[in-house]
Every structure is written in C-alpha cells, then in structure tokens.
C-alpha cells in the first residue's frame, strides 16, 4: 500500500507543528556546560528539507547554536566512510545502551565494548579511529570537511563553548582513559578527547541540520548542494544507530511515540530522518532529564502525527 503527500501538506503540517509547539515550555537549558546555560531559552526553529532540496523553515532557523551530540552522527558517518560500517561495528558497536549519554557503564557493561558511536564513549572512540592516526590537524580537517559536505556550508567552532566544555569535561576525560585501558581507543586519548570536544563545540543552525538529515534520507547526496557526501550503503546504517540510541535512556519511548529515527544534542538541536522522504531538524534549548530538547520533541511529534508518518507504518508514503 502506498499514499501520496504533497509539498503543501508538508508545509502546512510543519507550520502547524511550529505554532503549536511554541507554547511548550518544560525543561531547562543544559546546566553542566556554562555556555549552554546562558543561551536564550525561548529560541525555537523547525526546518524540513526534501530530497529535491525544497526547504520549509520556521522561527530562529539562522540562529547559530552548539551542535553537541548531533556531531556524533556526522563523525560516525565519517568513520564508516573511512573504514566501513562493518569495521565500525567491530571496533565500536551499534547497540542501544539504554543509558545516559555520559555513562561509563556503556564501556563496562558489554565486555569493555563502548557500544555505539552515538554516546560519549563511543564518539570519543570514533574520533580516535579517524585517519590519519597521530595527526590531529588532519583529522580535524576530515571532521570539518565531512560536516561541510553534510550541511552544505562550513561550520565554525564557537570558541567560548569550546573553552567552556574543555574546562569542565572531567567525566569525558576519565572515559577516554577507561577506553584506553580496555583497548577501545585507537589513537592518543587526550587528542581524541579534544577532537570530540571541538566537534561538539561547532556552531550550526537549524537549516544546516535539516540539510544533513535530508542527505541521510537521500542516500548520501546532499539535496541542497547536489553533491554526494557519503556512499549510499551508509544511510541505513546510520539511521539504525539513530533509531536505537538517539534519545539515550528515552529512545524507546521516543521511537514508540514519534516513529522518527532521530538524534539529539544538549545544545537543543534534533535531527530526524525519514528515509527516502525528508530530513527534519528542530532546535530549542530547554531539555528533558535525558538531555533532549522538550520543545523540539513536541514540534517533531506534532509534525509526524499531523501527516500520519512513521517508519513503522505499513503504508508507504511518497511525495506527490
Ligand atoms: N559535549 C557534550 C558532552 O560531552 C555532548 C552531550 C550531548 O549533546 N548529549 O557532554
């Protein structure tokens, strides 16, 4: 069975979701990173990008905020591109942790296995396995180059955020050494940690995140630039990782209620992917107890419900 939806229906559903979610005020800015605690809490944006590049965008969609853990999606793609999805599975894993993003148990519970590049431990491991080994500047170029291809424009480090995170990331530091102890770090620990911290401190806007989501939905070709960012075989792999752990300990509840594989960051951003159909991004700084934006979640759910979308639905949806 299949069903057609029009661009007009998408635009109306997005505008409606944006308007309704605007009044959702629960949660708090991330408080453990001083820079994020001070971002204006009422900022809000919603952007949808289709595989032909058509974009519907609402609110503060040009406001530049910290990408934080959404960067883990980009670097997981880069690691799979440089090596292969199978090698990333072997060296890091692709499991649901059911745990907070900074949990050390994600290293210890599964025979010293960090479990997925989409939580802190696995993301530090992903930075460590990037090529070329021992060369932080070139690794950094690879990280930013990959993100530029995904976003359609180059992200810049928010220097104050980088300083704020570097000064307070004691737990991530200890995790880098724990990974090293378990032979799950593939380059210098403090260099790998610094690459991870720097990539989390990159500034992005909601339009860039929607372009990245649409690139994943579009088998690796960025619909805004028309350029291929990664091989098509990586798309289903990264979507499966997002689906299994994108909201940390709330991932199952999220997937159950939204039907949307998505990944959050404590900067307030969320990227969601409907394979073949569209990329969706939302941003708002107030977070729930797992570090997922409350208002952005509300907007994405409303959008999905209005159009009756969801990856588990039996009716195939196509663009008219
Ligand atoms: N940089 C943050 C950290 O390491 C990212 C966490 C997140 O966005 N969930 O804690």
Tab-separated table of C-alpha atoms and ligand atoms in Angstrom:
chain	number	residue	atom	x	y	z
A	1	UNK	CA	0.000	0.000	0.000
A	2	UNK	CA	1.193	3.494	-0.669
A	3	UNK	CA	-0.055	7.021	-0.191
A	4	UNK	CA	0.971	10.363	-1.666
A	5	UNK	CA	1.600	13.566	0.284
A	6	UNK	CA	2.014	16.968	-1.301
A	7	UNK	CA	4.541	19.694	-0.545
A	8	UNK	CA	1.659	21.886	0.512
A	9	UNK	CA	0.543	19.316	3.094
A	10	UNK	CA	4.104	19.141	4.411
A	11	UNK	CA	4.378	22.932	4.655
A	12	UNK	CA	1.027	23.213	6.443
A	13	UNK	CA	1.838	20.413	8.880
A	14	UNK	CA	5.221	21.975	9.654
A	15	UNK	CA	3.761	25.428	10.220
A	16	UNK	CA	1.045	23.974	12.431
A	17	UNK	CA	3.591	21.962	14.469
A	18	UNK	CA	5.777	25.050	14.855
A	19	UNK	CA	2.871	27.198	16.033
A	20	UNK	CA	1.540	24.611	18.482
A	21	UNK	CA	4.925	23.663	19.951
A	22	UNK	CA	5.837	27.304	20.591
A	23	UNK	CA	3.873	27.278	23.818
A	24	UNK	CA	5.610	24.143	25.155
A	25	UNK	CA	7.877	25.408	27.920
A	26	UNK	CA	9.066	22.447	30.006
A	27	UNK	CA	12.678	21.571	30.791
A	28	UNK	CA	15.869	23.575	31.361
A	29	UNK	CA	18.927	24.604	29.380
A	30	UNK	CA	21.906	22.259	29.797
A	31	UNK	CA	23.425	23.486	33.060
A	32	UNK	CA	26.624	21.434	33.235
A	33	UNK	CA	28.252	23.374	30.376
A	34	UNK	CA	28.278	27.074	31.421
A	35	UNK	CA	27.971	28.447	27.860
A	36	UNK	CA	24.814	26.438	27.167
A	37	UNK	CA	23.205	27.521	30.430
A	38	UNK	CA	23.235	31.115	29.145
A	39	UNK	CA	21.708	30.633	25.681
A	40	UNK	CA	18.259	32.367	25.460
A	41	UNK	CA	15.807	29.582	26.362
A	42	UNK	CA	12.956	30.680	24.123
A	43	UNK	CA	14.744	30.253	20.816
A	44	UNK	CA	12.922	27.838	18.545
A	45	UNK	CA	13.208	26.657	14.958
A	46	UNK	CA	11.802	23.898	12.765
A	47	UNK	CA	13.119	23.045	9.288
A	48	UNK	CA	12.109	20.329	6.812
A	49	UNK	CA	14.225	19.565	3.733
A	50	UNK	CA	13.038	17.283	0.929
A	51	UNK	CA	15.189	15.159	-1.426
A	52	UNK	CA	14.779	17.763	-4.195
A	53	UNK	CA	16.168	20.470	-1.897
A	54	UNK	CA	12.823	22.155	-1.190
A	55	UNK	CA	13.025	23.552	2.344
A	56	UNK	CA	10.278	24.700	4.708
A	57	UNK	CA	11.657	26.595	7.654
A	58	UNK	CA	10.169	28.447	10.625
A	59	UNK	CA	11.394	30.512	13.582
A	60	UNK	CA	15.015	31.127	14.612
A	61	UNK	CA	16.398	28.962	11.821
A	62	UNK	CA	19.545	31.044	11.328
A	63	UNK	CA	20.498	31.240	14.995
A	64	UNK	CA	23.869	29.517	15.471
A	65	UNK	CA	23.942	27.100	18.419
A	66	UNK	CA	26.220	24.318	19.693
A	67	UNK	CA	25.822	21.127	17.657
A	68	UNK	CA	26.891	18.979	20.624
A	69	UNK	CA	25.910	15.314	20.252
A	70	UNK	CA	24.354	15.734	16.834
A	71	UNK	CA	28.022	15.893	15.716
A	72	UNK	CA	28.292	12.220	16.699
A	73	UNK	CA	26.088	11.330	13.733
A	74	UNK	CA	28.400	13.132	11.310
A	75	UNK	CA	31.568	11.585	12.711
A	76	UNK	CA	30.042	8.096	12.780
A	77	UNK	CA	29.330	8.587	9.068
A	78	UNK	CA	32.936	9.701	8.534
A	79	UNK	CA	34.334	6.671	10.393
A	80	UNK	CA	32.134	4.346	8.296
A	81	UNK	CA	33.249	6.165	5.156
A	82	UNK	CA	36.957	5.937	6.009
A	83	UNK	CA	36.759	2.294	7.134
A	84	UNK	CA	33.437	0.520	6.549
A	85	UNK	CA	30.193	0.061	8.501
A	86	UNK	CA	31.337	-3.469	9.450
A	87	UNK	CA	34.650	-2.257	10.898
A	88	UNK	CA	32.878	0.451	12.928
A	89	UNK	CA	30.529	-2.259	14.214
A	90	UNK	CA	33.513	-4.377	15.214
A	91	UNK	CA	35.630	-1.595	16.760
A	92	UNK	CA	32.861	0.415	18.459
A	93	UNK	CA	29.464	-1.296	18.114
A	94	UNK	CA	25.912	-0.245	17.231
A	95	UNK	CA	23.925	-1.218	20.301
A	96	UNK	CA	21.207	0.558	22.217
A	97	UNK	CA	22.713	1.449	25.585
A	98	UNK	CA	19.520	2.488	27.397
A	99	UNK	CA	21.831	4.695	29.439
A	100	UNK	CA	22.600	8.417	29.794
A	101	UNK	CA	24.992	9.773	27.150
A	102	UNK	CA	27.883	10.162	29.568
A	103	UNK	CA	27.509	6.793	31.260
A	104	UNK	CA	30.757	4.943	31.913
A	105	UNK	CA	28.717	1.747	32.010
A	106	UNK	CA	28.354	1.990	28.257
A	107	UNK	CA	32.031	0.960	28.249
A	108	UNK	CA	31.912	-1.571	31.032
A	109	UNK	CA	28.636	-3.441	30.637
A	110	UNK	CA	29.333	-5.222	27.396
A	111	UNK	CA	32.746	-6.770	27.731
A	112	UNK	CA	34.543	-3.454	27.546
A	113	UNK	CA	32.644	-2.509	24.432
A	114	UNK	CA	31.683	1.184	24.064
A	115	UNK	CA	28.531	0.038	22.201
A	116	UNK	CA	27.770	2.866	19.735
A	117	UNK	CA	29.413	5.986	18.251
A	118	UNK	CA	26.298	7.957	19.293
A	119	UNK	CA	27.099	8.119	23.034
A	120	UNK	CA	30.094	9.931	24.533
A	121	UNK	CA	32.388	6.923	24.995
A	122	UNK	CA	31.754	5.581	21.505
A	123	UNK	CA	32.040	9.056	19.989
A	124	UNK	CA	35.466	9.576	21.567
A	125	UNK	CA	36.422	6.147	20.185
A	126	UNK	CA	35.112	7.220	16.752
A	127	UNK	CA	37.355	10.323	16.826
A	128	UNK	CA	40.264	8.083	17.801
A	129	UNK	CA	39.763	5.738	14.832
A	130	UNK	CA	39.726	8.514	12.217
A	131	UNK	CA	42.589	8.662	9.746
A	132	UNK	CA	45.330	9.749	9.621
A	133	UNK	CA	46.446	8.376	13.005
A	134	UNK	CA	48.635	10.643	15.117
A	135	UNK	CA	47.742	13.761	13.109
A	136	UNK	CA	45.176	15.914	14.958
A	137	UNK	CA	45.156	18.757	12.396
A	138	UNK	CA	44.410	16.438	9.507
A	139	UNK	CA	41.823	14.517	11.496
A	140	UNK	CA	40.154	17.842	12.316
A	141	UNK	CA	40.148	18.817	8.625
A	142	UNK	CA	38.465	15.490	7.871
A	143	UNK	CA	35.804	16.081	10.557
A	144	UNK	CA	35.008	19.618	9.372
A	145	UNK	CA	35.196	18.661	5.688
A	146	UNK	CA	32.710	15.860	6.258
A	147	UNK	CA	30.337	18.166	8.140
A	148	UNK	CA	30.634	20.830	5.438
A	149	UNK	CA	29.508	18.268	2.853
A	150	UNK	CA	26.586	17.241	5.083
A	151	UNK	CA	25.472	20.780	5.995
A	152	UNK	CA	26.162	22.397	2.625
A	153	UNK	CA	28.282	25.081	4.336
A	154	UNK	CA	31.214	25.122	6.743
A	155	UNK	CA	30.527	25.160	10.500
A	156	UNK	CA	32.733	27.302	12.774
A	157	UNK	CA	33.889	26.473	16.295
A	158	UNK	CA	32.098	28.555	18.949
A	159	UNK	CA	35.274	29.405	20.844
A	160	UNK	CA	33.568	30.276	24.109
A	161	UNK	CA	31.647	26.989	24.052
A	162	UNK	CA	34.835	25.051	23.300
A	163	UNK	CA	36.565	26.710	26.260
A	164	UNK	CA	33.536	26.151	28.475
A	165	UNK	CA	33.414	22.416	27.618
A	166	UNK	CA	37.170	21.865	27.774
A	167	UNK	CA	37.286	23.416	31.256
A	168	UNK	CA	34.532	21.180	32.624
A	169	UNK	CA	34.729	17.821	30.792
A	170	UNK	CA	36.269	15.787	33.636
A	171	UNK	CA	33.992	12.812	33.082
A	172	UNK	CA	34.742	12.611	29.360
A	173	UNK	CA	38.454	12.770	30.190
A	174	UNK	CA	38.141	9.822	32.533
A	175	UNK	CA	36.190	7.937	29.865
A	176	UNK	CA	38.957	8.435	27.326
A	177	UNK	CA	41.416	6.788	29.718
A	178	UNK	CA	38.960	3.999	30.554
A	179	UNK	CA	38.572	3.280	26.846
A	180	UNK	CA	42.358	3.226	26.527
A	181	UNK	CA	42.619	0.762	29.398
A	182	UNK	CA	40.177	-1.554	27.589
A	183	UNK	CA	41.965	-1.249	24.216
A	184	UNK	CA	38.986	0.569	22.723
A	185	UNK	CA	40.815	3.756	21.839
A	186	UNK	CA	42.796	3.780	18.625
A	187	UNK	CA	44.851	6.969	18.952
A	188	UNK	CA	46.187	9.261	21.670
A	189	UNK	CA	43.471	9.594	24.397
A	190	UNK	CA	43.704	13.332	25.071
A	191	UNK	CA	43.966	14.131	21.374
A	192	UNK	CA	40.883	12.018	20.644
A	193	UNK	CA	39.020	13.693	23.502
A	194	UNK	CA	39.985	17.160	22.229
A	195	UNK	CA	38.707	16.354	18.723
A	196	UNK	CA	35.445	15.158	20.256
A	197	UNK	CA	35.104	18.286	22.432
A	198	UNK	CA	35.898	20.565	19.496
A	199	UNK	CA	33.378	18.892	17.203
A	200	UNK	CA	30.687	19.253	19.912
A	201	UNK	CA	31.525	22.986	20.058
A	202	UNK	CA	30.830	23.636	16.389
A	203	UNK	CA	28.116	26.190	15.702
A	204	UNK	CA	25.263	25.253	13.360
A	205	UNK	CA	21.806	26.484	12.526
A	206	UNK	CA	18.605	24.512	12.055
A	207	UNK	CA	18.766	24.758	8.253
A	208	UNK	CA	22.198	23.123	8.210
A	209	UNK	CA	20.968	20.277	10.412
A	210	UNK	CA	17.945	19.723	8.149
A	211	UNK	CA	20.290	19.555	5.143
A	212	UNK	CA	22.336	16.885	6.940
A	213	UNK	CA	19.183	14.921	7.811
A	214	UNK	CA	17.967	15.192	4.214
A	215	UNK	CA	21.360	13.995	2.957
A	216	UNK	CA	20.967	10.859	5.067
A	217	UNK	CA	17.353	10.460	3.835
A	218	UNK	CA	18.624	10.898	0.280
A	219	UNK	CA	21.208	8.056	0.299
A	220	UNK	CA	24.177	10.345	0.878
A	221	UNK	CA	23.564	13.026	-1.739
A	222	UNK	CA	23.088	16.485	-0.226
A	223	UNK	CA	19.864	17.794	-1.824
A	224	UNK	CA	20.831	21.418	-1.245
A	225	UNK	CA	24.262	21.272	-2.953
A	226	UNK	CA	23.655	18.236	-5.200
A	227	UNK	CA	26.997	16.742	-4.074
A	228	UNK	CA	27.485	13.216	-2.742
A	229	UNK	CA	28.629	13.364	0.886
A	230	UNK	CA	28.963	9.609	1.527
A	231	UNK	CA	28.248	6.234	-0.151
A	232	UNK	CA	24.570	5.168	-0.210
A	233	UNK	CA	25.235	1.986	1.802
A	234	UNK	CA	25.962	4.108	4.906
A	235	UNK	CA	22.450	5.651	5.080
A	236	UNK	CA	20.573	2.651	6.519
A	237	UNK	CA	23.448	2.009	8.940
A	238	UNK	CA	23.451	5.497	10.440
A	239	UNK	CA	19.638	5.571	10.577
A	240	UNK	CA	19.665	2.293	12.522
A	241	UNK	CA	22.119	3.785	15.015
A	242	UNK	CA	19.965	6.901	15.433
A	243	UNK	CA	16.851	4.794	15.903
A	244	UNK	CA	18.442	2.598	18.568
A	245	UNK	CA	20.104	5.209	20.788
A	246	UNK	CA	19.311	8.754	19.557
A	247	UNK	CA	17.471	9.784	22.742
A	248	UNK	CA	19.655	7.774	25.167
A	249	UNK	CA	17.566	6.297	28.007
A	250	UNK	CA	14.376	7.675	26.399
A	251	UNK	CA	14.996	6.239	22.944
A	252	UNK	CA	12.349	3.511	23.045
A	253	UNK	CA	9.673	5.888	24.308
A	254	UNK	CA	10.614	8.399	21.631
A	255	UNK	CA	10.513	5.888	18.785
A	256	UNK	CA	7.259	4.416	20.050
A	257	UNK	CA	5.525	7.776	20.203
A	258	UNK	CA	7.050	9.547	17.177
A	259	UNK	CA	8.042	6.815	14.691
A	260	UNK	CA	11.006	9.024	13.747
A	261	UNK	CA	14.667	7.870	13.959
A	262	UNK	CA	16.381	10.949	15.352
A	263	UNK	CA	19.393	12.188	17.301
A	264	UNK	CA	19.572	14.954	19.886
A	265	UNK	CA	22.251	17.278	21.253
A	266	UNK	CA	22.368	19.179	24.551
A	267	UNK	CA	22.608	22.427	22.561
A	268	UNK	CA	18.895	21.843	21.865
A	269	UNK	CA	19.152	20.506	18.308
A	270	UNK	CA	17.445	17.355	16.992
A	271	UNK	CA	17.850	15.772	13.544
A	272	UNK	CA	15.297	13.255	12.270
A	273	UNK	CA	15.380	11.125	9.137
A	274	UNK	CA	12.511	9.600	7.159
A	275	UNK	CA	14.438	7.508	4.603
A	276	UNK	CA	13.640	8.479	1.026
A	277	UNK	CA	11.181	11.126	2.149
A	278	UNK	CA	12.720	14.008	4.098
A	279	UNK	CA	15.122	15.322	6.698
A	280	UNK	CA	13.704	17.175	9.698
A	281	UNK	CA	15.518	19.361	12.218
A	282	UNK	CA	14.316	21.312	15.213
A	283	UNK	CA	16.068	23.453	17.799
A	284	UNK	CA	15.136	24.823	21.199
A	285	UNK	CA	17.462	24.960	24.245
A	286	UNK	CA	15.323	23.605	27.104
A	287	UNK	CA	15.998	19.898	27.731
A	288	UNK	CA	14.363	16.961	29.484
A	289	UNK	CA	16.206	14.842	32.070
A	290	UNK	CA	17.993	12.822	29.339
A	291	UNK	CA	19.289	15.966	27.560
A	292	UNK	CA	16.745	16.028	24.713
A	293	UNK	CA	15.068	19.327	23.717
A	294	UNK	CA	11.499	19.419	25.055
A	295	UNK	CA	10.044	21.886	22.569
A	296	UNK	CA	11.867	20.384	19.580
A	297	UNK	CA	10.491	16.950	20.524
A	298	UNK	CA	6.980	18.400	20.713
A	299	UNK	CA	7.331	20.010	17.274
A	300	UNK	CA	8.630	16.825	15.638
A	301	UNK	CA	5.923	14.661	17.179
A	302	UNK	CA	3.164	17.074	16.136
A	303	UNK	CA	4.519	17.137	12.598
A	304	UNK	CA	4.690	13.339	12.397
A	305	UNK	CA	1.198	12.913	13.844
A	306	UNK	CA	-0.426	15.511	11.586
A	307	UNK	CA	0.784	13.701	8.461
A	308	UNK	CA	0.469	10.218	9.985
A	309	UNK	CA	4.133	9.492	9.236
A	310	UNK	CA	6.414	6.919	10.876
A	311	UNK	CA	8.973	4.326	9.820
A	312	UNK	CA	6.910	1.510	11.299
A	313	UNK	CA	3.704	2.390	9.429
A	314	UNK	CA	2.644	-0.217	6.891
A	315	UNK	CA	1.531	2.317	4.282
A	316	UNK	CA	4.441	3.532	2.172
A	317	UNK	CA	4.409	7.336	1.873
A	318	UNK	CA	5.689	9.047	-1.266
A	319	UNK	CA	5.991	12.653	-2.334
A	320	UNK	CA	3.391	13.726	-4.883
B	1	LIG	N1	29.595	17.724	24.588
B	1	LIG	C1	28.549	17.129	25.359
B	1	LIG	C2	29.144	16.163	26.347
B	1	LIG	O1	30.126	15.545	26.052
B	1	LIG	C3	27.591	16.446	24.429
B	1	LIG	C4	26.448	15.730	25.118
B	1	LIG	C5	25.158	15.705	24.344
B	1	LIG	O2	24.880	16.536	23.481
B	1	LIG	N2	24.284	14.784	24.683
B	1	LIG	O3	28.646	16.028	27.431
